[in-house]
Coordinates of C-alpha atoms in Angstrom, one line a residue:
Chain A
M1 CA 80.4 99.2 109.7
I2 CA 84.0 99.9 108.9
R3 CA 87.0 97.7 109.9
I4 CA 90.6 98.5 109.3
Q5 CA 92.7 95.5 110.1
V6 CA 95.8 93.7 109.5
E7 CA 94.4 90.2 109.5
P8 CA 93.0 88.5 106.4
F9 CA 89.2 88.4 106.3
D10 CA 86.7 85.7 105.0
E11 CA 84.9 87.0 102.1
S12 CA 81.6 85.5 103.3
E13 CA 81.6 88.3 105.9
A14 CA 79.8 90.2 103.2
F15 CA 76.7 88.2 103.8
T16 CA 76.5 88.8 107.5
L17 CA 74.9 92.1 106.6
R18 CA 71.6 90.4 105.7
R19 CA 71.4 88.4 109.0
G20 CA 68.1 88.5 110.8
R21 CA 66.7 91.0 108.1
A22 CA 63.7 90.4 105.8
D23 CA 63.6 93.9 104.3
V24 CA 66.6 93.3 102.1
G25 CA 65.8 93.2 98.4
G26 CA 69.4 92.8 97.2
L27 CA 73.0 92.6 98.3
V28 CA 76.0 93.7 96.3
S29 CA 79.5 92.7 97.5
F30 CA 82.8 93.6 96.0
T31 CA 86.4 92.1 96.9
G32 CA 89.7 93.6 95.8
Y33 CA 92.7 91.4 95.5
V34 CA 96.4 91.9 95.3
R35 CA 97.3 91.1 91.7
D36 CA 100.4 89.5 90.2
F37 CA 103.2 92.1 90.1
T38 CA 103.5 91.7 86.2
Q39 CA 105.3 95.1 86.1
S40 CA 108.3 94.1 88.1
A41 CA 109.6 90.7 88.0
D42 CA 111.2 90.5 91.5
V43 CA 108.3 92.0 93.4
T44 CA 107.2 89.5 96.0
S45 CA 104.7 91.4 98.3
L46 CA 102.8 94.5 98.7
E47 CA 102.8 96.8 102.0
L48 CA 99.8 99.0 102.8
Q49 CA 100.5 101.9 105.2
H50 CA 97.6 103.6 106.9
Y51 CA 97.1 106.5 109.3
P52 CA 95.4 105.1 112.4
G53 CA 92.4 107.2 113.4
F54 CA 92.5 109.3 110.2
T55 CA 92.0 106.3 107.9
E56 CA 88.8 105.2 109.7
T57 CA 87.4 108.9 109.7
E58 CA 88.0 109.4 106.2
I59 CA 86.4 106.1 105.1
S60 CA 83.4 106.8 107.3
K61 CA 83.0 110.0 105.2
I62 CA 83.1 107.9 102.1
V63 CA 80.4 105.6 103.3
E64 CA 78.3 108.7 104.4
K65 CA 78.6 110.1 101.0
A66 CA 77.1 106.7 99.6
R67 CA 74.4 106.8 102.2
G68 CA 73.5 110.4 101.3
R69 CA 73.2 109.6 97.6
F70 CA 71.7 106.2 97.6
E71 CA 68.9 104.6 99.6
I72 CA 70.8 101.7 101.2
L73 CA 70.0 99.7 104.4
D74 CA 73.4 99.0 105.6
C75 CA 77.0 98.7 104.4
L76 CA 80.3 96.8 105.4
V77 CA 83.8 98.0 104.5
I78 CA 86.8 95.7 105.5
H79 CA 90.1 97.1 104.5
R80 CA 93.4 95.4 105.3
Y81 CA 96.8 97.1 105.9
G82 CA 100.2 95.6 106.3
R83 CA 102.1 93.1 104.2
M84 CA 100.0 91.1 101.5
L85 CA 100.8 88.6 98.9
P86 CA 99.4 88.3 95.3
G87 CA 95.9 86.7 95.5
D88 CA 95.3 88.1 99.0
P89 CA 92.1 90.0 99.5
I90 CA 92.7 93.6 100.4
V91 CA 89.3 95.2 100.6
L92 CA 85.6 94.1 101.0
V93 CA 82.6 96.3 100.4
S94 CA 79.3 94.9 101.0
V95 CA 75.9 96.8 100.6
I96 CA 72.2 95.9 101.2
A97 CA 69.3 97.7 100.0
V98 CA 65.6 97.5 99.2
H99 CA 66.2 97.9 95.5
R100 CA 69.3 96.7 93.5
D101 CA 70.2 99.9 91.8
A102 CA 71.1 101.6 95.2
A103 CA 73.2 98.5 96.1
F104 CA 75.1 98.4 92.8
E105 CA 75.6 102.3 92.7
A106 CA 76.7 102.7 96.4
A107 CA 79.0 99.8 96.1
R108 CA 80.6 101.4 93.1
L109 CA 80.9 104.8 94.6
I110 CA 82.5 103.5 97.8
M111 CA 85.1 101.6 95.8
D112 CA 85.7 104.5 93.5
Y113 CA 86.3 106.7 96.4
L114 CA 88.5 104.2 98.4
K115 CA 90.7 104.2 95.3
T116 CA 91.6 107.8 95.6
D117 CA 90.5 109.2 98.9
A118 CA 91.1 106.4 101.4
P119 CA 94.3 107.2 103.4
F120 CA 96.5 104.2 102.4
W121 CA 99.8 104.2 100.7
K122 CA 101.1 101.3 98.9
K123 CA 104.7 100.0 98.4
E124 CA 106.0 97.0 96.5
I125 CA 108.7 95.0 98.0
G126 CA 111.0 92.8 96.2
A127 CA 114.6 91.4 96.0
S128 CA 116.1 94.7 94.6
G129 CA 114.2 96.9 97.2
E130 CA 111.1 98.8 97.9
R131 CA 109.2 101.2 95.7
W132 CA 106.1 103.4 96.7
I133 CA 103.3 103.1 94.3
E134 CA 101.3 106.1 92.9
P135 CA 97.6 105.9 92.2
R136 CA 96.4 105.3 88.6
A137 CA 95.0 107.9 86.4
D138 CA 92.0 105.5 85.7
D139 CA 91.1 105.8 89.4
H140 CA 91.1 109.4 89.5
A141 CA 88.9 109.7 86.4
A142 CA 86.4 107.3 88.2
R143 CA 86.2 109.4 91.2
A144 CA 86.0 112.7 89.3
E145 CA 83.0 111.3 87.5
W146 CA 81.1 111.0 90.8
A147 CA 82.1 114.6 91.9
E148 CA 80.8 115.9 88.4
Q149 CA 77.5 114.1 89.0
E150 CA 77.2 115.7 92.4
K151 CA 77.7 119.2 90.8
T152 CA 74.9 118.7 88.2
K153 CA 72.3 117.2 90.6
P154 CA 69.2 119.4 91.1
Chain B
M1 CA 106.3 119.4 120.8
A2 CA 104.5 119.2 117.4
R3 CA 104.4 115.6 116.1
V4 CA 105.0 115.6 112.3
L5 CA 104.2 112.6 110.4
F6 CA 105.5 111.6 106.8
F7 CA 103.5 109.1 104.9
G8 CA 104.3 107.1 101.8
R9 CA 107.4 108.2 99.8
L10 CA 107.8 111.4 102.0
S11 CA 109.2 109.2 104.7
D12 CA 112.0 108.3 102.4
A13 CA 112.6 112.0 101.7
A14 CA 112.5 112.8 105.5
G15 CA 114.5 109.8 106.5
T16 CA 111.8 109.0 109.2
E17 CA 108.1 108.5 109.5
E18 CA 108.0 110.8 112.4
L19 CA 109.5 113.9 113.8
L20 CA 108.9 115.7 117.1
I21 CA 109.6 119.3 116.5
P22 CA 109.4 122.0 119.2
L23 CA 107.4 125.0 117.9
P24 CA 107.4 128.4 119.3
A25 CA 104.6 129.4 122.0
H26 CA 102.8 131.7 119.7
A27 CA 100.9 130.3 116.8
G28 CA 102.8 129.8 113.7
H29 CA 101.7 128.7 110.2
L30 CA 102.4 125.6 108.2
S31 CA 104.8 127.5 106.0
D32 CA 106.9 128.1 109.0
L33 CA 107.1 124.5 109.7
K34 CA 107.9 123.7 106.1
L35 CA 110.8 126.3 106.3
L36 CA 112.1 124.5 109.4
L37 CA 111.8 121.1 107.6
V38 CA 113.7 122.4 104.6
R39 CA 116.6 123.4 106.9
L40 CA 116.7 119.9 108.5
H41 CA 116.2 118.0 105.2
P42 CA 116.7 119.9 101.9
E43 CA 115.4 116.9 100.0
L44 CA 112.2 117.2 102.0
G45 CA 111.9 120.7 101.1
V46 CA 111.5 119.8 97.4
A47 CA 109.1 116.9 98.0
L48 CA 106.9 119.1 100.1
E49 CA 106.3 121.7 97.5
D50 CA 104.7 119.0 95.3
P51 CA 101.1 120.4 94.9
T52 CA 99.7 116.8 95.2
I53 CA 100.8 116.6 98.8
R54 CA 97.9 116.9 101.3
V55 CA 98.2 118.1 104.9
A56 CA 96.1 117.0 107.9
I57 CA 96.2 118.9 111.2
N58 CA 95.0 116.9 114.1
Q59 CA 93.7 114.3 111.7
K60 CA 91.6 116.9 109.8
L61 CA 92.5 117.5 106.2
A62 CA 93.5 121.2 105.5
P63 CA 92.2 122.7 102.2
V64 CA 94.5 122.2 99.2
I65 CA 95.7 125.8 99.0
S66 CA 96.0 126.9 102.5
D67 CA 98.5 128.0 105.1
P68 CA 96.8 127.0 108.4
E69 CA 97.7 128.1 111.9
I70 CA 99.7 125.4 113.9
F71 CA 100.5 125.1 117.5
D72 CA 103.2 123.1 119.5
R73 CA 100.7 120.6 120.5
D74 CA 99.4 119.7 117.0
E75 CA 99.8 116.6 114.9
I76 CA 100.8 117.5 111.4
A77 CA 100.7 114.8 108.7
F78 CA 102.2 115.2 105.2
M79 CA 100.5 112.8 102.8
P80 CA 101.1 112.1 99.1
P81 CA 98.2 111.0 96.9
M82 CA 96.4 108.0 98.5
S83 CA 95.6 104.7 97.1
G84 CA 93.2 102.7 98.8
G85 CA 91.4 99.5 97.7

């Protein structure tokens, strides 16, 4: 399930995936938070823009990629948009599987792809104005690593 | 009318997040639209030539090097590199 929403979420939602199931061997959950804006002293908030409809579709493709590569039972992605403060959760990825490897790997793949392929655009807002943020080189390297692995698979 | 959307920093260059642009009745190409946009906003022309800008037509990503056909009823989105999470 994928939810794109402006409202904050409760991280405990990660564990709802397991409800009523006895076939789950393991659950892996990741939460991404808004960090302190150490780069720019006067930044007070972050704003995430999304493309309604398109954002959901593209995130579905990322989840399908994870499902295709790893044997997982179910997956929950919650991603916020709108204005956020340091310390606020932005994204939740929760995965359940029979075996732990698949749960860890799938959660990792989803997060690495969300960083570069999920249609969101971030803006820092502060006293001196607003500034769009470009993605980090590290994030692209992580995602490229998955694409490389895909090429070399038998 | 074609609905043209500008995301991220492109909305600064365009001066807006959305433009409604009438396109000719016959099919045109994305490059035609870009030429039209440059005439409206020269700053946008430079921004749109950035090779990292992706385009979606009716919410479907166009291949990186492409000049797809577009119609007057289409929704065309210009998107800088994305950062989710």
